[in-house]
mmCIF file with all atom_site columns, C-alpha atoms in Angstrom:
data_model
loop_
_atom_site.group_PDB
_atom_site.id
_atom_site.type_symbol
_atom_site.label_atom_id
_atom_site.label_alt_id
_atom_site.label_comp_id
_atom_site.label_asym_id
_atom_site.label_entity_id
_atom_site.label_seq_id
_atom_site.pdbx_PDB_ins_code
_atom_site.Cartn_x
_atom_site.Cartn_y
_atom_site.Cartn_z
_atom_site.occupancy
_atom_site.B_iso_or_equiv
_atom_site.pdbx_formal_charge
_atom_site.auth_seq_id
_atom_site.auth_comp_id
_atom_site.auth_asym_id
_atom_site.auth_atom_id
_atom_site.pdbx_PDB_model_num
ATOM 1   C CA . MET A 1 1   ? 21.014 -42.294 -24.744 1.00 0.00 ? 12  MET A CA 1
ATOM 2   C CA . GLN A 1 2   ? 20.375 -42.723 -28.459 1.00 0.00 ? 13  GLN A CA 1
ATOM 3   C CA . THR A 1 3   ? 22.073 -45.389 -30.494 1.00 0.00 ? 14  THR A CA 1
ATOM 4   C CA . SER A 1 4   ? 23.902 -44.403 -33.651 1.00 0.00 ? 15  SER A CA 1
ATOM 5   C CA . THR A 1 5   ? 21.129 -46.061 -35.703 1.00 0.00 ? 16  THR A CA 1
ATOM 6   C CA . GLN A 1 6   ? 18.468 -43.951 -33.990 1.00 0.00 ? 17  GLN A CA 1
ATOM 7   C CA . THR A 1 7   ? 20.538 -40.811 -34.466 1.00 0.00 ? 18  THR A CA 1
ATOM 8   C CA . SER A 1 8   ? 21.135 -41.439 -38.166 1.00 0.00 ? 19  SER A CA 1
ATOM 9   C CA . MET A 1 9   ? 17.415 -42.031 -38.761 1.00 0.00 ? 20  MET A CA 1
ATOM 10  C CA . GLN A 1 10  ? 16.377 -38.720 -37.172 1.00 0.00 ? 21  GLN A CA 1
ATOM 11  C CA . THR A 1 11  ? 16.762 -35.390 -38.909 1.00 0.00 ? 22  THR A CA 1
ATOM 12  C CA . PHE A 1 12  ? 19.048 -32.813 -37.378 1.00 0.00 ? 23  PHE A CA 1
ATOM 13  C CA . GLY A 1 13  ? 16.029 -30.568 -36.849 1.00 0.00 ? 24  GLY A CA 1
ATOM 14  C CA . SER A 1 14  ? 14.238 -33.201 -34.784 1.00 0.00 ? 25  SER A CA 1
ATOM 15  C CA . ARG A 1 15  ? 17.366 -33.856 -32.707 1.00 0.00 ? 26  ARG A CA 1
ATOM 16  C CA . LEU A 1 16  ? 17.853 -30.117 -32.132 1.00 0.00 ? 27  LEU A CA 1
ATOM 17  C CA . SER A 1 17  ? 14.197 -29.708 -31.183 1.00 0.00 ? 28  SER A CA 1
ATOM 18  C CA . ALA A 1 18  ? 14.474 -32.563 -28.675 1.00 0.00 ? 29  ALA A CA 1
ATOM 19  C CA . ALA A 1 19  ? 17.689 -31.108 -27.219 1.00 0.00 ? 30  ALA A CA 1
ATOM 20  C CA . MET A 1 20  ? 16.084 -27.673 -26.860 1.00 0.00 ? 31  MET A CA 1
ATOM 21  C CA . ASN A 1 21  ? 13.002 -29.184 -25.212 1.00 0.00 ? 32  ASN A CA 1
ATOM 22  C CA . GLN A 1 22  ? 15.239 -30.960 -22.723 1.00 0.00 ? 33  GLN A CA 1
ATOM 23  C CA . HIS A 1 23  ? 17.874 -28.266 -22.071 1.00 0.00 ? 34  HIS A CA 1
ATOM 24  C CA . GLY A 1 24  ? 16.424 -25.000 -23.360 1.00 0.00 ? 35  GLY A CA 1
ATOM 25  C CA . PRO A 1 25  ? 17.733 -22.965 -26.302 1.00 0.00 ? 36  PRO A CA 1
ATOM 26  C CA . LEU A 1 26  ? 21.272 -22.560 -24.949 1.00 0.00 ? 37  LEU A CA 1
ATOM 27  C CA . CYS A 1 27  ? 24.185 -22.797 -27.398 1.00 0.00 ? 38  CYS A CA 1
ATOM 28  C CA . VAL A 1 28  ? 27.543 -22.623 -25.608 1.00 0.00 ? 39  VAL A CA 1
ATOM 29  C CA . GLY A 1 29  ? 30.749 -21.684 -27.419 1.00 0.00 ? 40  GLY A CA 1
ATOM 30  C CA . ILE A 1 30  ? 34.196 -23.137 -26.823 1.00 0.00 ? 41  ILE A CA 1
ATOM 31  C CA . ASP A 1 31  ? 36.624 -20.391 -27.881 1.00 0.00 ? 42  ASP A CA 1
ATOM 32  C CA . PRO A 1 32  ? 39.977 -21.211 -26.225 1.00 0.00 ? 43  PRO A CA 1
ATOM 33  C CA . HIS A 1 33  ? 41.992 -18.155 -27.228 1.00 0.00 ? 44  HIS A CA 1
ATOM 34  C CA . ALA A 1 34  ? 45.352 -17.491 -25.579 1.00 0.00 ? 45  ALA A CA 1
ATOM 35  C CA . ALA A 1 35  ? 44.099 -14.916 -23.057 1.00 0.00 ? 46  ALA A CA 1
ATOM 36  C CA . LEU A 1 36  ? 41.259 -17.168 -21.911 1.00 0.00 ? 47  LEU A CA 1
ATOM 37  C CA . LEU A 1 37  ? 43.594 -20.122 -21.391 1.00 0.00 ? 48  LEU A CA 1
ATOM 38  C CA . ARG A 1 38  ? 45.885 -17.899 -19.300 1.00 0.00 ? 49  ARG A CA 1
ATOM 39  C CA . ASP A 1 39  ? 42.892 -16.536 -17.341 1.00 0.00 ? 50  ASP A CA 1
ATOM 40  C CA . TRP A 1 40  ? 42.037 -20.128 -16.441 1.00 0.00 ? 51  TRP A CA 1
ATOM 41  C CA . GLY A 1 41  ? 45.611 -20.722 -15.247 1.00 0.00 ? 52  GLY A CA 1
ATOM 42  C CA . LEU A 1 42  ? 46.388 -22.923 -18.242 1.00 0.00 ? 53  LEU A CA 1
ATOM 43  C CA . THR A 1 43  ? 49.298 -22.837 -20.642 1.00 0.00 ? 54  THR A CA 1
ATOM 44  C CA . ASP A 1 44  ? 48.782 -21.545 -24.166 1.00 0.00 ? 55  ASP A CA 1
ATOM 45  C CA . ASP A 1 45  ? 49.784 -24.812 -25.792 1.00 0.00 ? 56  ASP A CA 1
ATOM 46  C CA . VAL A 1 46  ? 48.162 -28.111 -26.771 1.00 0.00 ? 57  VAL A CA 1
ATOM 47  C CA . ASP A 1 47  ? 48.129 -29.337 -23.161 1.00 0.00 ? 58  ASP A CA 1
ATOM 48  C CA . GLY A 1 48  ? 46.298 -26.205 -21.997 1.00 0.00 ? 59  GLY A CA 1
ATOM 49  C CA . LEU A 1 49  ? 43.943 -26.451 -24.958 1.00 0.00 ? 60  LEU A CA 1
ATOM 50  C CA . ARG A 1 50  ? 43.105 -30.090 -24.150 1.00 0.00 ? 61  ARG A CA 1
ATOM 51  C CA . GLU A 1 51  ? 42.524 -29.335 -20.459 1.00 0.00 ? 62  GLU A CA 1
ATOM 52  C CA . PHE A 1 52  ? 40.251 -26.388 -21.274 1.00 0.00 ? 63  PHE A CA 1
ATOM 53  C CA . ALA A 1 53  ? 38.280 -28.250 -23.948 1.00 0.00 ? 64  ALA A CA 1
ATOM 54  C CA . LEU A 1 54  ? 37.746 -31.337 -21.798 1.00 0.00 ? 65  LEU A CA 1
ATOM 55  C CA . ARG A 1 55  ? 36.619 -29.187 -18.864 1.00 0.00 ? 66  ARG A CA 1
ATOM 56  C CA . CYS A 1 56  ? 34.103 -27.571 -21.211 1.00 0.00 ? 67  CYS A CA 1
ATOM 57  C CA . VAL A 1 57  ? 32.860 -30.957 -22.434 1.00 0.00 ? 68  VAL A CA 1
ATOM 58  C CA . GLU A 1 58  ? 32.437 -32.081 -18.826 1.00 0.00 ? 69  GLU A CA 1
ATOM 59  C CA . ALA A 1 59  ? 30.620 -28.866 -17.880 1.00 0.00 ? 70  ALA A CA 1
ATOM 60  C CA . PHE A 1 60  ? 28.399 -28.506 -20.955 1.00 0.00 ? 71  PHE A CA 1
ATOM 61  C CA . GLY A 1 61  ? 27.913 -32.084 -22.179 1.00 0.00 ? 72  GLY A CA 1
ATOM 62  C CA . GLY A 1 62  ? 24.393 -33.205 -21.402 1.00 0.00 ? 73  GLY A CA 1
ATOM 63  C CA . HIS A 1 63  ? 23.460 -29.742 -20.083 1.00 0.00 ? 74  HIS A CA 1
ATOM 64  C CA . ALA A 1 64  ? 23.245 -27.515 -23.175 1.00 0.00 ? 75  ALA A CA 1
ATOM 65  C CA . ALA A 1 65  ? 21.215 -28.055 -26.322 1.00 0.00 ? 76  ALA A CA 1
ATOM 66  C CA . ILE A 1 66  ? 24.242 -27.507 -28.539 1.00 0.00 ? 77  ILE A CA 1
ATOM 67  C CA . VAL A 1 67  ? 27.935 -26.668 -28.103 1.00 0.00 ? 78  VAL A CA 1
ATOM 68  C CA . LYS A 1 68  ? 29.889 -24.649 -30.695 1.00 0.00 ? 79  LYS A CA 1
ATOM 69  C CA . PRO A 1 69  ? 33.679 -25.106 -30.720 1.00 0.00 ? 80  PRO A CA 1
ATOM 70  C CA . GLN A 1 70  ? 35.528 -22.464 -32.782 1.00 0.00 ? 81  GLN A CA 1
ATOM 71  C CA . ALA A 1 71  ? 37.892 -24.401 -35.063 1.00 0.00 ? 82  ALA A CA 1
ATOM 72  C CA . ALA A 1 72  ? 40.410 -21.562 -35.408 1.00 0.00 ? 83  ALA A CA 1
ATOM 73  C CA . PHE A 1 73  ? 41.433 -21.790 -31.765 1.00 0.00 ? 84  PHE A CA 1
ATOM 74  C CA . PHE A 1 74  ? 42.185 -25.495 -32.182 1.00 0.00 ? 85  PHE A CA 1
ATOM 75  C CA . GLU A 1 75  ? 43.756 -25.214 -35.647 1.00 0.00 ? 86  GLU A CA 1
ATOM 76  C CA . ARG A 1 76  ? 46.327 -22.695 -34.420 1.00 0.00 ? 87  ARG A CA 1
ATOM 77  C CA . PHE A 1 77  ? 48.139 -25.668 -32.821 1.00 0.00 ? 88  PHE A CA 1
ATOM 78  C CA . GLY A 1 78  ? 48.279 -27.598 -36.089 1.00 0.00 ? 89  GLY A CA 1
ATOM 79  C CA . SER A 1 79  ? 47.465 -31.286 -36.287 1.00 0.00 ? 90  SER A CA 1
ATOM 80  C CA . ALA A 1 80  ? 47.798 -31.691 -32.502 1.00 0.00 ? 91  ALA A CA 1
ATOM 81  C CA . GLY A 1 81  ? 45.117 -29.025 -32.025 1.00 0.00 ? 92  GLY A CA 1
ATOM 82  C CA . VAL A 1 82  ? 42.880 -30.668 -34.612 1.00 0.00 ? 93  VAL A CA 1
ATOM 83  C CA . ALA A 1 83  ? 43.271 -33.934 -32.670 1.00 0.00 ? 94  ALA A CA 1
ATOM 84  C CA . VAL A 1 84  ? 42.047 -32.109 -29.537 1.00 0.00 ? 95  VAL A CA 1
ATOM 85  C CA . LEU A 1 85  ? 39.108 -30.759 -31.551 1.00 0.00 ? 96  LEU A CA 1
ATOM 86  C CA . GLU A 1 86  ? 38.243 -34.298 -32.660 1.00 0.00 ? 97  GLU A CA 1
ATOM 87  C CA . GLU A 1 87  ? 38.490 -35.453 -29.029 1.00 0.00 ? 98  GLU A CA 1
ATOM 88  C CA . THR A 1 88  ? 36.225 -32.576 -27.980 1.00 0.00 ? 99  THR A CA 1
ATOM 89  C CA . LEU A 1 89  ? 33.595 -33.424 -30.602 1.00 0.00 ? 100 LEU A CA 1
ATOM 90  C CA . ALA A 1 90  ? 33.749 -37.118 -29.655 1.00 0.00 ? 101 ALA A CA 1
ATOM 91  C CA . GLY A 1 91  ? 33.251 -36.199 -25.986 1.00 0.00 ? 102 GLY A CA 1
ATOM 92  C CA . LEU A 1 92  ? 30.197 -34.128 -26.849 1.00 0.00 ? 103 LEU A CA 1
ATOM 93  C CA . ARG A 1 93  ? 28.753 -36.991 -28.915 1.00 0.00 ? 104 ARG A CA 1
ATOM 94  C CA . ALA A 1 94  ? 29.378 -39.419 -26.047 1.00 0.00 ? 105 ALA A CA 1
ATOM 95  C CA . ALA A 1 95  ? 27.492 -37.035 -23.733 1.00 0.00 ? 106 ALA A CA 1
ATOM 96  C CA . GLY A 1 96  ? 24.582 -36.931 -26.196 1.00 0.00 ? 107 GLY A CA 1
ATOM 97  C CA . THR A 1 97  ? 25.158 -33.239 -26.910 1.00 0.00 ? 108 THR A CA 1
ATOM 98  C CA . LEU A 1 98  ? 24.807 -31.765 -30.383 1.00 0.00 ? 109 LEU A CA 1
ATOM 99  C CA . SER A 1 99  ? 27.765 -29.845 -31.765 1.00 0.00 ? 110 SER A CA 1
ATOM 100 C CA . LEU A 1 100 ? 28.069 -26.998 -34.239 1.00 0.00 ? 111 LEU A CA 1
ATOM 101 C CA . LEU A 1 101 ? 31.623 -26.655 -35.530 1.00 0.00 ? 112 LEU A CA 1
ATOM 102 C CA . ASP A 1 102 ? 32.321 -22.975 -36.180 1.00 0.00 ? 113 ASP A CA 1
ATOM 103 C CA . VAL A 1 103 ? 34.674 -22.817 -39.155 1.00 0.00 ? 114 VAL A CA 1
ATOM 104 C CA . LYS A 1 104 ? 33.956 -19.306 -40.424 1.00 0.00 ? 115 LYS A CA 1
ATOM 105 C CA . ARG A 1 105 ? 36.880 -17.721 -42.199 1.00 0.00 ? 116 ARG A CA 1
ATOM 106 C CA . GLY A 1 106 ? 36.787 -13.937 -42.234 1.00 0.00 ? 117 GLY A CA 1
ATOM 107 C CA . ASP A 1 107 ? 35.385 -13.733 -38.706 1.00 0.00 ? 118 ASP A CA 1
ATOM 108 C CA . ILE A 1 108 ? 35.995 -11.395 -35.759 1.00 0.00 ? 119 ILE A CA 1
ATOM 109 C CA . GLY A 1 109 ? 39.481 -10.221 -34.760 1.00 0.00 ? 120 GLY A CA 1
ATOM 110 C CA . SER A 1 110 ? 40.316 -12.880 -32.154 1.00 0.00 ? 121 SER A CA 1
ATOM 111 C CA . THR A 1 111 ? 39.317 -15.645 -34.559 1.00 0.00 ? 122 THR A CA 1
ATOM 112 C CA . MET A 1 112 ? 41.337 -14.120 -37.405 1.00 0.00 ? 123 MET A CA 1
ATOM 113 C CA . ASP A 1 113 ? 44.312 -13.867 -35.028 1.00 0.00 ? 124 ASP A CA 1
ATOM 114 C CA . ALA A 1 114 ? 43.960 -17.594 -34.335 1.00 0.00 ? 125 ALA A CA 1
ATOM 115 C CA . TYR A 1 115 ? 43.808 -18.416 -38.051 1.00 0.00 ? 126 TYR A CA 1
ATOM 116 C CA . ALA A 1 116 ? 46.894 -16.257 -38.603 1.00 0.00 ? 127 ALA A CA 1
ATOM 117 C CA . ALA A 1 117 ? 48.707 -18.188 -35.851 1.00 0.00 ? 128 ALA A CA 1
ATOM 118 C CA . ALA A 1 118 ? 47.942 -21.558 -37.468 1.00 0.00 ? 129 ALA A CA 1
ATOM 119 C CA . PRO A 1 119 ? 51.078 -23.274 -38.748 1.00 0.00 ? 130 PRO A CA 1
ATOM 120 C CA . HIS A 1 120 ? 49.887 -23.456 -42.351 1.00 0.00 ? 131 HIS A CA 1
ATOM 121 C CA . ARG A 1 121 ? 52.799 -22.630 -44.616 1.00 0.00 ? 132 ARG A CA 1
ATOM 122 C CA . ALA A 1 122 ? 51.258 -21.288 -47.807 1.00 0.00 ? 133 ALA A CA 1
ATOM 123 C CA . GLU A 1 123 ? 52.156 -18.307 -49.928 1.00 0.00 ? 134 GLU A CA 1
ATOM 124 C CA . LEU A 1 124 ? 48.528 -17.271 -50.423 1.00 0.00 ? 135 LEU A CA 1
ATOM 125 C CA . LEU A 1 125 ? 45.293 -17.306 -48.461 1.00 0.00 ? 136 LEU A CA 1
ATOM 126 C CA . ALA A 1 126 ? 41.901 -17.608 -50.178 1.00 0.00 ? 137 ALA A CA 1
ATOM 127 C CA . ARG A 1 127 ? 39.354 -15.465 -48.375 1.00 0.00 ? 138 ARG A CA 1
ATOM 128 C CA . ARG A 1 128 ? 35.848 -14.289 -49.123 1.00 0.00 ? 139 ARG A CA 1
ATOM 129 C CA . PRO A 1 129 ? 35.329 -10.555 -49.663 1.00 0.00 ? 140 PRO A CA 1
ATOM 130 C CA . LEU A 1 130 ? 34.700 -8.547  -46.535 1.00 0.00 ? 141 LEU A CA 1
ATOM 131 C CA . GLY A 1 131 ? 31.116 -8.754  -45.422 1.00 0.00 ? 142 GLY A CA 1
ATOM 132 C CA . ARG A 1 132 ? 29.158 -6.884  -42.828 1.00 0.00 ? 143 ARG A CA 1
ATOM 133 C CA . ALA A 1 133 ? 27.212 -9.798  -41.383 1.00 0.00 ? 144 ALA A CA 1
ATOM 134 C CA . HIS A 1 134 ? 28.940 -9.400  -38.034 1.00 0.00 ? 145 HIS A CA 1
ATOM 135 C CA . GLY A 1 135 ? 30.282 -5.871  -38.348 1.00 0.00 ? 146 GLY A CA 1
ATOM 136 C CA . HIS A 1 136 ? 33.751 -4.797  -39.476 1.00 0.00 ? 147 HIS A CA 1
ATOM 137 C CA . HIS A 1 137 ? 36.051 -7.763  -39.926 1.00 0.00 ? 148 HIS A CA 1
ATOM 138 C CA . HIS A 1 138 ? 39.479 -6.926  -41.092 1.00 0.00 ? 149 HIS A CA 1
ATOM 139 C CA . PRO A 1 139 ? 41.787 -9.412  -42.783 1.00 0.00 ? 150 PRO A CA 1
ATOM 140 C CA . ARG A 1 140 ? 44.870 -7.709  -41.277 1.00 0.00 ? 151 ARG A CA 1
ATOM 141 C CA . PRO A 1 141 ? 45.823 -10.602 -38.910 1.00 0.00 ? 152 PRO A CA 1
ATOM 142 C CA . ALA A 1 142 ? 45.677 -13.122 -41.738 1.00 0.00 ? 153 ALA A CA 1
ATOM 143 C CA . LEU A 1 143 ? 47.397 -10.804 -44.196 1.00 0.00 ? 154 LEU A CA 1
ATOM 144 C CA . THR A 1 144 ? 50.166 -10.007 -41.720 1.00 0.00 ? 155 THR A CA 1
ATOM 145 C CA . SER A 1 145 ? 50.966 -13.699 -41.299 1.00 0.00 ? 156 SER A CA 1
ATOM 146 C CA . PHE A 1 146 ? 51.551 -14.067 -45.042 1.00 0.00 ? 157 PHE A CA 1
ATOM 147 C CA . ARG A 1 147 ? 54.040 -11.210 -45.410 1.00 0.00 ? 158 ARG A CA 1
ATOM 148 C CA . ALA A 1 148 ? 57.415 -12.228 -46.779 1.00 0.00 ? 159 ALA A CA 1
#
């Protein structure tokens, strides 16, 4: 296992290259949307989120080159969900696994649904114009959540 000094002295590219040499080019996502939690027999709440995320860390940590948690699915539970995300990232670091935090806004439907479910109480939402990088992405879930 690398020390924090060794890690800080290496570039991300060299750490990713080493991880891919050891584990192959696999990047595993952690996307705990409501239906997936239910499919796993878990509750769609912070407790279910934590159980799912920690199972993923245990399964993927030290076995995949990089793990990509989707922030929206954690943020939908507010600060408690963000705390689980921090715990998830810390678990991956402890396992020596690189992480890529997916924080795209204006993403696919399930991700936009999760952002819309987040307990942010604002009157407006700043969003980039629709792009076609991943196909048709509609802001409807986010816009619906901001209706009066």
